[in-house]
Short mmCIF file of C-alpha atoms in Angstrom, two decimals:
data_model
loop_
_atom_site.label_atom_id
_atom_site.label_comp_id
_atom_site.label_asym_id
_atom_site.label_seq_id
_atom_site.Cartn_x
_atom_site.Cartn_y
_atom_site.Cartn_z
CA MET Z 1 169.12 77.50 17.81
CA ALA Z 2 168.26 76.65 14.20
CA ASP Z 3 165.00 74.99 13.31
CA ALA Z 4 164.89 71.40 12.10
CA PRO Z 5 165.32 70.97 8.34
CA SER Z 6 162.15 71.23 6.31
CA LEU Z 7 159.97 68.21 7.04
CA ARG Z 8 156.73 66.72 5.76
CA VAL Z 9 154.52 66.79 8.84
CA ALA Z 10 151.02 65.33 9.07
CA VAL Z 11 148.65 66.88 11.60
CA VAL Z 12 146.20 64.68 13.51
CA ALA Z 13 143.44 66.90 14.95
CA ALA Z 14 139.66 66.92 14.88
CA LEU Z 15 138.52 70.49 15.52
CA PRO Z 16 138.62 73.77 13.60
CA GLN Z 17 140.06 75.42 16.74
CA THR Z 18 143.07 73.09 16.78
CA ALA Z 19 144.17 71.93 13.33
CA PRO Z 20 144.52 75.27 11.46
CA PRO Z 21 146.76 76.91 14.12
CA LEU Z 22 149.03 73.86 14.11
CA VAL Z 23 149.20 73.91 10.32
CA ASP Z 24 150.05 77.61 10.38
CA ALA Z 25 152.72 77.14 13.06
CA LEU Z 26 154.41 74.34 11.11
CA ARG Z 27 154.30 76.16 7.78
CA ALA Z 28 155.66 79.34 9.38
CA ARG Z 29 158.76 77.32 10.32
CA GLY Z 30 159.23 76.11 6.75
CA HIS Z 31 157.69 72.66 7.13
CA ARG Z 32 155.23 71.16 4.65
CA VAL Z 33 151.86 69.87 5.82
CA PRO Z 34 150.46 67.53 3.16
CA VAL Z 35 147.45 66.30 5.17
CA VAL Z 36 145.37 66.74 8.28
CA ILE Z 37 143.85 63.55 9.66
CA GLY Z 38 140.42 64.60 10.91
CA PHE Z 39 137.56 62.81 12.62
CA ARG Z 40 134.10 61.81 11.47
CA ARG Z 41 131.47 63.80 13.33
CA PRO Z 42 129.57 61.68 15.91
CA ALA Z 43 125.79 61.85 15.68
CA ASP Z 44 125.53 63.54 19.09
CA TRP Z 45 128.28 66.13 18.54
CA PRO Z 46 126.82 69.61 19.22
CA GLY Z 47 129.27 71.66 17.13
CA HIS Z 48 131.01 71.10 13.84
CA VAL Z 49 134.21 69.18 13.35
CA LEU Z 50 137.03 70.17 11.04
CA GLY Z 51 136.04 70.71 7.40
CA GLU Z 52 138.09 71.22 4.26
CA HIS Z 53 137.16 74.93 4.23
CA ASP Z 54 139.03 75.35 7.53
CA LEU Z 55 142.39 74.46 5.97
CA PRO Z 56 144.65 76.51 3.71
CA PRO Z 57 145.14 75.59 0.03
CA GLY Z 58 147.46 72.66 -0.56
CA VAL Z 59 146.55 70.81 2.64
CA ASP Z 60 144.35 67.73 2.22
CA LEU Z 61 141.79 66.64 4.78
CA ALA Z 62 141.46 62.89 5.33
CA VAL Z 63 138.59 61.64 7.48
CA PRO Z 64 138.97 57.96 8.39
CA SER Z 65 135.86 55.93 9.13
CA ARG Z 66 137.63 54.23 12.05
CA PRO Z 67 140.94 54.59 13.93
CA GLU Z 68 142.29 51.45 12.26
CA SER Z 69 142.36 53.36 8.96
CA VAL Z 70 144.72 56.08 10.19
CA ALA Z 71 147.93 54.07 9.63
CA ALA Z 72 147.16 53.47 5.95
CA LEU Z 73 146.35 57.15 5.42
CA LEU Z 74 149.61 58.23 7.00
CA ARG Z 75 151.61 55.75 4.96
CA ALA Z 76 149.94 57.03 1.79
CA TYR Z 77 151.16 60.59 2.50
CA ALA Z 78 154.60 59.40 3.71
CA PRO Z 79 155.20 62.16 6.28
CA ASP Z 80 158.49 62.45 8.11
CA ALA Z 81 156.58 63.03 11.34
CA ALA Z 82 153.05 63.43 12.66
CA VAL Z 83 151.80 65.93 15.23
CA SER Z 84 148.68 65.08 17.23
CA TYR Z 85 146.54 67.46 19.28
CA GLY Z 86 143.23 66.70 20.99
CA TYR Z 87 142.31 63.73 18.80
CA PRO Z 88 139.23 62.08 20.34
CA ARG Z 89 140.30 58.48 19.77
CA LYS Z 90 143.36 56.50 20.78
CA LEU Z 91 145.63 55.99 17.77
CA PRO Z 92 146.62 52.38 17.05
CA ALA Z 93 150.28 51.46 17.42
CA ASP Z 94 150.75 51.02 13.66
CA ALA Z 95 149.48 54.59 13.09
CA VAL Z 96 151.82 56.03 15.71
CA SER Z 97 154.82 54.35 14.08
CA ALA Z 98 153.83 55.03 10.45
CA PRO Z 99 155.75 58.35 10.05
CA ARG Z 100 159.49 57.95 9.56
CA LEU Z 101 160.40 59.90 12.71
CA GLY Z 102 157.35 58.89 14.74
CA THR Z 103 154.34 60.73 16.14
CA VAL Z 104 154.21 63.33 18.90
CA ASN Z 105 151.23 64.53 20.91
CA CYS Z 106 150.53 67.71 22.85
CA HIS Z 107 148.72 67.13 26.13
CA PRO Z 108 147.47 70.01 28.33
CA SER Z 109 148.87 68.80 31.62
CA ASP Z 110 152.15 68.26 33.39
CA LEU Z 111 152.37 64.56 32.58
CA PRO Z 112 152.02 62.08 34.20
CA SER Z 113 149.39 64.14 36.04
CA TYR Z 114 145.93 64.32 34.42
CA ARG Z 115 146.35 61.75 31.67
CA GLY Z 116 143.20 61.22 29.65
CA PRO Z 117 140.52 63.16 27.76
CA ASN Z 118 139.60 65.83 30.34
CA PRO Z 119 142.79 67.21 31.89
CA VAL Z 120 141.82 70.88 32.09
CA GLY Z 121 138.35 70.16 33.43
CA TRP Z 122 139.86 68.20 36.30
CA ALA Z 123 142.52 70.85 36.89
CA VAL Z 124 139.75 73.43 37.36
CA ARG Z 125 137.73 71.04 39.53
CA ASN Z 126 140.78 70.52 41.75
CA GLY Z 127 141.47 74.24 42.10
CA GLU Z 128 144.69 74.35 40.07
CA ARG Z 129 145.96 77.82 39.20
CA THR Z 130 148.30 76.63 36.44
CA ILE Z 131 148.32 73.79 33.93
CA GLY Z 132 151.14 72.05 32.15
CA VAL Z 133 151.61 71.77 28.39
CA THR Z 134 153.59 68.66 27.42
CA TRP Z 135 154.83 67.39 24.06
CA HIS Z 136 155.55 63.68 24.24
CA ARG Z 137 156.31 60.82 21.90
CA MET Z 138 153.27 58.65 21.31
CA ASP Z 139 153.43 54.96 22.12
CA ALA Z 140 150.94 52.11 22.36
CA GLU Z 141 149.33 53.51 25.54
CA LEU Z 142 147.58 56.82 26.21
CA ASP Z 143 149.66 59.84 27.30
CA THR Z 144 152.53 57.68 28.57
CA GLY Z 145 155.32 58.36 26.03
CA SER Z 146 158.64 60.04 26.74
CA VAL Z 147 158.65 63.83 27.04
CA LEU Z 148 160.24 66.09 24.41
CA ALA Z 149 159.21 69.51 25.77
CA ARG Z 150 157.06 70.94 28.52
CA THR Z 151 156.03 74.24 30.04
CA THR Z 152 153.44 75.71 32.42
CA ILE Z 153 150.78 78.34 31.75
CA PRO Z 154 148.30 80.19 34.02
CA LEU Z 155 144.78 78.87 34.53
CA ASP Z 156 143.12 81.96 35.93
CA ASP Z 157 139.45 82.60 36.64
CA ALA Z 158 139.02 84.63 33.45
CA VAL Z 159 139.06 81.45 31.35
CA TRP Z 160 135.61 79.89 31.05
CA SER Z 161 135.57 77.80 27.87
CA PHE Z 162 137.44 75.11 25.98
CA THR Z 163 138.18 77.66 23.27
CA GLY Z 164 139.69 80.09 25.77
CA VAL Z 165 141.98 77.45 27.27
CA ASN Z 166 142.79 75.99 23.86
CA SER Z 167 144.13 79.28 22.49
CA ARG Z 168 146.56 79.57 25.41
CA VAL Z 169 147.67 75.95 25.17
CA LEU Z 170 148.21 76.20 21.42
CA GLU Z 171 150.30 79.34 21.80
CA ALA Z 172 152.58 77.58 24.27
CA ALA Z 173 152.61 74.36 22.23
CA SER Z 174 153.50 76.15 18.99
CA ALA Z 175 156.43 77.91 20.66
CA MET Z 176 157.85 74.51 21.64
CA LEU Z 177 157.38 72.85 18.24
CA PRO Z 178 160.85 73.75 16.87
CA GLN Z 179 162.49 72.09 19.86
CA VAL Z 180 160.25 69.03 19.50
CA LEU Z 181 161.01 68.58 15.80
CA ARG Z 182 164.74 69.09 16.31
CA ARG Z 183 164.73 66.29 18.84
CA LEU Z 184 162.84 64.02 16.45
CA VAL Z 185 165.35 64.67 13.67
CA ARG Z 186 168.22 63.84 16.03
CA GLY Z 187 166.55 60.59 16.99
CA ASP Z 188 166.32 61.81 20.58
CA ALA Z 189 164.26 59.36 22.63
CA GLY Z 190 163.14 62.03 25.11
CA GLU Z 191 162.90 61.76 28.86
CA PRO Z 192 160.75 59.00 30.39
CA GLN Z 193 157.85 60.46 32.30
CA SER Z 194 158.38 61.11 35.98
CA GLN Z 195 158.13 58.13 38.29
CA ARG Z 196 155.68 60.02 40.49
CA GLU Z 197 152.24 58.51 40.49
CA GLY Z 198 150.17 59.69 37.55
CA SER Z 199 146.48 60.57 37.65
CA TRP Z 200 143.62 59.88 35.25
CA ALA Z 201 141.40 62.72 33.99
CA GLY Z 202 138.36 61.01 32.53
CA PHE Z 203 135.06 62.57 31.57
CA PHE Z 204 133.02 63.86 34.47
CA GLY Z 205 130.36 61.41 35.68
CA LYS Z 206 126.82 61.69 36.95
CA ASP Z 207 128.17 62.22 40.46
CA TYR Z 208 129.36 65.68 39.39
CA ALA Z 209 126.54 66.57 37.01
CA THR Z 210 123.89 67.93 39.39
CA VAL Z 211 124.24 71.25 41.22
CA ASP Z 212 123.49 71.19 44.95
CA TRP Z 213 122.48 74.69 46.00
CA SER Z 214 123.20 73.84 49.65
CA ALA Z 215 126.91 73.54 48.81
CA PRO Z 216 129.25 76.53 49.26
CA ALA Z 217 128.91 79.15 46.52
CA ALA Z 218 132.57 78.82 45.48
CA GLN Z 219 132.14 75.07 45.07
CA VAL Z 220 129.15 75.50 42.76
CA HIS Z 221 130.98 78.23 40.83
CA THR Z 222 133.95 75.89 40.30
CA GLN Z 223 131.63 73.08 39.18
CA VAL Z 224 130.05 75.32 36.53
CA ARG Z 225 133.42 76.50 35.26
CA ALA Z 226 134.90 72.99 35.19
CA TRP Z 227 132.02 71.59 33.13
CA ASN Z 228 132.11 74.46 30.62
CA ILE Z 229 135.87 74.20 30.12
CA ALA Z 230 135.56 70.41 29.76
CA GLY Z 231 133.22 70.96 26.80
CA HIS Z 232 131.04 68.29 25.19
CA HIS Z 233 130.46 65.08 27.14
CA PRO Z 234 129.42 62.04 25.09
CA ARG Z 235 127.10 60.60 27.75
CA VAL Z 236 126.38 62.95 30.66
CA GLU Z 237 125.03 66.51 30.61
CA GLY Z 238 126.11 68.94 33.29
CA PRO Z 239 126.08 71.02 35.32
CA VAL Z 240 122.31 70.80 35.73
CA ALA Z 241 120.51 72.90 38.34
CA VAL Z 242 116.86 73.33 39.28
CA ILE Z 243 115.68 76.94 39.49
CA ASP Z 244 111.97 77.62 40.21
CA GLY Z 245 111.11 74.04 39.28
CA THR Z 246 112.86 74.18 35.89
CA ARG Z 247 116.04 72.31 35.00
CA TRP Z 248 118.82 74.46 33.55
CA ARG Z 249 122.29 73.74 32.26
CA LEU Z 250 124.41 76.48 33.81
CA ARG Z 251 126.85 78.25 31.49
CA ARG Z 252 128.29 81.08 33.58
CA THR Z 253 128.16 82.17 37.21
CA ALA Z 254 129.72 84.90 39.38
CA LEU Z 255 130.66 85.08 43.03
CA THR Z 256 130.26 88.86 43.15
CA GLN Z 257 127.15 90.84 42.35
CA PRO Z 258 127.03 91.85 38.66
CA PRO Z 259 125.66 95.18 37.38
CA PRO Z 260 121.97 95.84 38.11
CA GLY Z 261 119.62 93.88 35.87
CA THR Z 262 122.24 91.22 35.17
CA GLY Z 263 122.05 87.63 36.37
CA ARG Z 264 119.87 85.77 38.86
CA ARG Z 265 120.83 85.64 42.53
CA ILE Z 266 120.72 82.17 44.11
CA ALA Z 267 121.27 81.46 47.80
CA CYS Z 268 123.89 78.77 48.35
CA GLY Z 269 125.06 77.06 51.52
CA ASP Z 270 127.30 79.90 52.68
CA GLY Z 271 126.25 82.89 50.60
CA ASP Z 272 124.97 84.07 47.24
CA LEU Z 273 125.90 83.07 43.69
CA TRP Z 274 124.74 84.83 40.52
CA VAL Z 275 123.72 82.82 37.45
CA LEU Z 276 124.72 84.86 34.40
CA ALA Z 277 123.95 82.41 31.58
CA ALA Z 278 122.02 79.14 31.35
CA ASP Z 279 120.08 76.97 28.91
CA ALA Z 280 116.63 75.64 29.81
CA LEU Z 281 116.40 71.86 29.58
CA ASP Z 282 112.67 71.35 30.27
#
């Protein structure tokens, strides 16, 4: 099936791992990307947010001081459509409706399951072996708009970081973009989200931040993986464990013994766990 005609598409994304691949995917299909709407770095953000050096020539970077400024920026660039991915703030209704054909968002879950800012972290916490990737129209609420395309990808134990999950999600999302844009051009409203009860995937709280070594080893292992895939938390640090009287943030663990000289063996409630990487907090 033919791609949509060449469109002016704004990208709304905050990270260097997300915006450039979306720009590349759109341009490879013959669309023009005049601007990426980025995000001002919070004072407590541990990494760097998207910078102008991350984007190819000819693509502007606009960094609004507040979400209420996004609508005016989009109107100034007059895009036919906007594509959002992983933006850390809810877009106001006037921003969502500013592009001529509307705004679409990619969410890494099978909506309406795992709406919110931490869908993959909760999927790992709940023992899911796959995750959904859903393109939906944006509306005034969060992750509730009608669906334009969806698929499912594996969530296997080899994935341990936001970056690792993000690369898989973006690959699947980019493959669906032509279908999504065709539906926008046709004025297709999309399918309302399933009537099954949705679930909310908020940031992990303090109740999940501390490691209890008396718990089963697999449970602790899952907790470590879930926190590391979830990435930066604006208020709570985890998973934190005490080893020999020192507090550590655990980065990587293993349920099977690693090569000699690698990792630290810890006795858990039903067996051993090996700590492979951690950062001292004290």
